[in-house]
C-alpha atoms as a printed R data frame, in Angstrom:
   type eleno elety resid chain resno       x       y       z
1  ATOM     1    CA   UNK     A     1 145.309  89.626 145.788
2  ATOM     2    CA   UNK     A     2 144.444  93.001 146.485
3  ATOM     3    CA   UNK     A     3 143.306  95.520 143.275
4  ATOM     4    CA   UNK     A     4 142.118  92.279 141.501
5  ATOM     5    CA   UNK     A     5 138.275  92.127 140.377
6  ATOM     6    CA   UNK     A     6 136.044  89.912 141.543
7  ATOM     7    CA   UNK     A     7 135.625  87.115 138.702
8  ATOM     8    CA   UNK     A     8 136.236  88.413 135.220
9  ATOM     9    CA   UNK     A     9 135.806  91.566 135.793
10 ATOM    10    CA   UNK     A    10 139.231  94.091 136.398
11 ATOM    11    CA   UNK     A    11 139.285  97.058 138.546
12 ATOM    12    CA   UNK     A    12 139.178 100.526 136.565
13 ATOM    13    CA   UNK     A    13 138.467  98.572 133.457
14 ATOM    14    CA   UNK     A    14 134.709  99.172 133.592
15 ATOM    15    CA   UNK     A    15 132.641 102.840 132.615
16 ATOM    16    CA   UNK     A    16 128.801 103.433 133.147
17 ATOM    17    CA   UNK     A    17 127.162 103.933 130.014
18 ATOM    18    CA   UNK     A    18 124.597 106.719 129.976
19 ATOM    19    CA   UNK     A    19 121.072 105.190 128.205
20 ATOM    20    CA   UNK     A    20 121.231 107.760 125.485
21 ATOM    21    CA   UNK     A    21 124.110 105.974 123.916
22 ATOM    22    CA   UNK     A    22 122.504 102.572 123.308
23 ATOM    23    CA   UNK     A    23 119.037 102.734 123.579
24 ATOM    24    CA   UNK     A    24 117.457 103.490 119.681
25 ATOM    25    CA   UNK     A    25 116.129 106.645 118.592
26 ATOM    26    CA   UNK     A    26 112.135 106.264 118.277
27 ATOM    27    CA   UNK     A    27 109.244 108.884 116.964
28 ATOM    28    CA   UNK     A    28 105.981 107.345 118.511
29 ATOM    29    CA   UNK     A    29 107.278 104.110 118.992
30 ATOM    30    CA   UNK     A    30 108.936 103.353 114.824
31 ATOM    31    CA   UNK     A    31 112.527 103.930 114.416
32 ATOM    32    CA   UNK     A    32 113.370 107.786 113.486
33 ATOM    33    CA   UNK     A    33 114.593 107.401 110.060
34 ATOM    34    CA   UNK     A    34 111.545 104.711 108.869
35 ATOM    35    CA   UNK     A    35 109.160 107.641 110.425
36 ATOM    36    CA   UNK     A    36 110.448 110.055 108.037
37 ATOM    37    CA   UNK     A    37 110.548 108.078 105.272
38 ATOM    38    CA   UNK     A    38 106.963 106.777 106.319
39 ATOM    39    CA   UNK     A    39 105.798 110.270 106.663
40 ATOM    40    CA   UNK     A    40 107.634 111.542 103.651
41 ATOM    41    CA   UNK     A    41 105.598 109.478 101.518
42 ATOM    42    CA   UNK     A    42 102.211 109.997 102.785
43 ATOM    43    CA   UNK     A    43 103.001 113.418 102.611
44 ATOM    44    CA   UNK     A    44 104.018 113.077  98.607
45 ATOM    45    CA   UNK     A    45 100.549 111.566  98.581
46 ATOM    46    CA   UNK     A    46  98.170 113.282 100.494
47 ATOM    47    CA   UNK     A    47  99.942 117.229  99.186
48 ATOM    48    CA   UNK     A    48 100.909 116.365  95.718
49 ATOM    49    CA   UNK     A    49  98.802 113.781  94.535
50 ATOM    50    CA   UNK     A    50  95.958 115.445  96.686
51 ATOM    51    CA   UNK     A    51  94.761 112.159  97.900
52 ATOM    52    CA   UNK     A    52  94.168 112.655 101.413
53 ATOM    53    CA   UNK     A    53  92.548 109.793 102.537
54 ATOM    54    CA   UNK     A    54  95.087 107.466 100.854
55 ATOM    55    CA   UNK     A    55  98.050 109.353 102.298
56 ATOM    56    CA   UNK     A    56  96.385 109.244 105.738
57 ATOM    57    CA   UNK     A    57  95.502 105.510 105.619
58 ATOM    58    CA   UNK     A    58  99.645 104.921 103.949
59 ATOM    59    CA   UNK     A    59 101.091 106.366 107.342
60 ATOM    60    CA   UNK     A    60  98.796 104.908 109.809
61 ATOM    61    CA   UNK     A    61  99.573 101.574 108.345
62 ATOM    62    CA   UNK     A    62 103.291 101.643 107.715
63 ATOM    63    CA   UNK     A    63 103.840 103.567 110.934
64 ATOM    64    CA   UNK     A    64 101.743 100.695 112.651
65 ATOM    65    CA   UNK     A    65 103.482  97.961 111.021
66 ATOM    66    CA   UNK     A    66 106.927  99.791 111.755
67 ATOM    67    CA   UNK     A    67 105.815  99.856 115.921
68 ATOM    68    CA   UNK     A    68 104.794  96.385 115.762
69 ATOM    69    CA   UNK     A    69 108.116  95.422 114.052
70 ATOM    70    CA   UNK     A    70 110.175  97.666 116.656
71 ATOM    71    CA   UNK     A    71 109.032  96.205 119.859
72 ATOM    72    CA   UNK     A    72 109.685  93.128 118.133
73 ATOM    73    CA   UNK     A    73 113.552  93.620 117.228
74 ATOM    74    CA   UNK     A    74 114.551  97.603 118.025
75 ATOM    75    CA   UNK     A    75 117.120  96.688 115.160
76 ATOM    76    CA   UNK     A    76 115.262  95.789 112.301
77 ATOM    77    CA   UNK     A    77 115.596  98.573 109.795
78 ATOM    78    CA   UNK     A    78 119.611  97.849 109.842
79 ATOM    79    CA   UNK     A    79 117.919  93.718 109.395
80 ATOM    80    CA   UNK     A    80 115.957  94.366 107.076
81 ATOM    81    CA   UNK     A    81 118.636  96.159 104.923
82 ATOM    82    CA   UNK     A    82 121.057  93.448 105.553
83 ATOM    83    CA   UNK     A    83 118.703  90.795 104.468
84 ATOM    84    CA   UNK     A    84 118.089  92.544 101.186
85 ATOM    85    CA   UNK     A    85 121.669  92.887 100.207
86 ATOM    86    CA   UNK     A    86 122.456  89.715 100.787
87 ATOM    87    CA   UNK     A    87 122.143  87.571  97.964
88 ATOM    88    CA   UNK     A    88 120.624  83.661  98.256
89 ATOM    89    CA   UNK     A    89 123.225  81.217  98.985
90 ATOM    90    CA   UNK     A    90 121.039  78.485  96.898
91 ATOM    91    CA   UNK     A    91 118.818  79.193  93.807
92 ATOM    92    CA   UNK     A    92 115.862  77.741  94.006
């Protein structure tokens, strides 16, 4: 039949997707809204506590631990989230 797709796929039924759409938003590597948050804090640490070494050492190690996490699953802030809102099934 002619204007049929080839398998399961239909003619004019199908749109490129540009990468920008799917692909997640990173800043050096950690998801955008973790690096904020990361960075947020150390900052409330390092200014206004006036620890500096302590709010430098806070972001290099959550903003490590948030790259290691992201090139594990891009999607585990939304995860992580959904894990702690969900309450145990069994009580141990």
């Amino acid at each position: 039949m002619s204007g049929q797709g080839t398998g399961d796929r239909i003619d004019g039924f199908e749109a490129p997707l540009h990468m920008s759409l799917h692909a997640p938003i990173l800043l050096g590597g950690a998801p955008r809204n973790v690096a904020i948050l990361n960075g947020t804090i150390a900052a409330a640490i390092g200014l206004g506590l006036q620890q500096w070494l302590v709010g430098l050492l806070i972001w290099a190690i959550g903003h490590s631990v948030a790259v290691v996490a992201t090139r594990r699953d891009p999607a585990f802030p939304a995860v992580l989230l959904r894990h702690i809102r969900q309450k145990g099934f069994f009580r141990c």
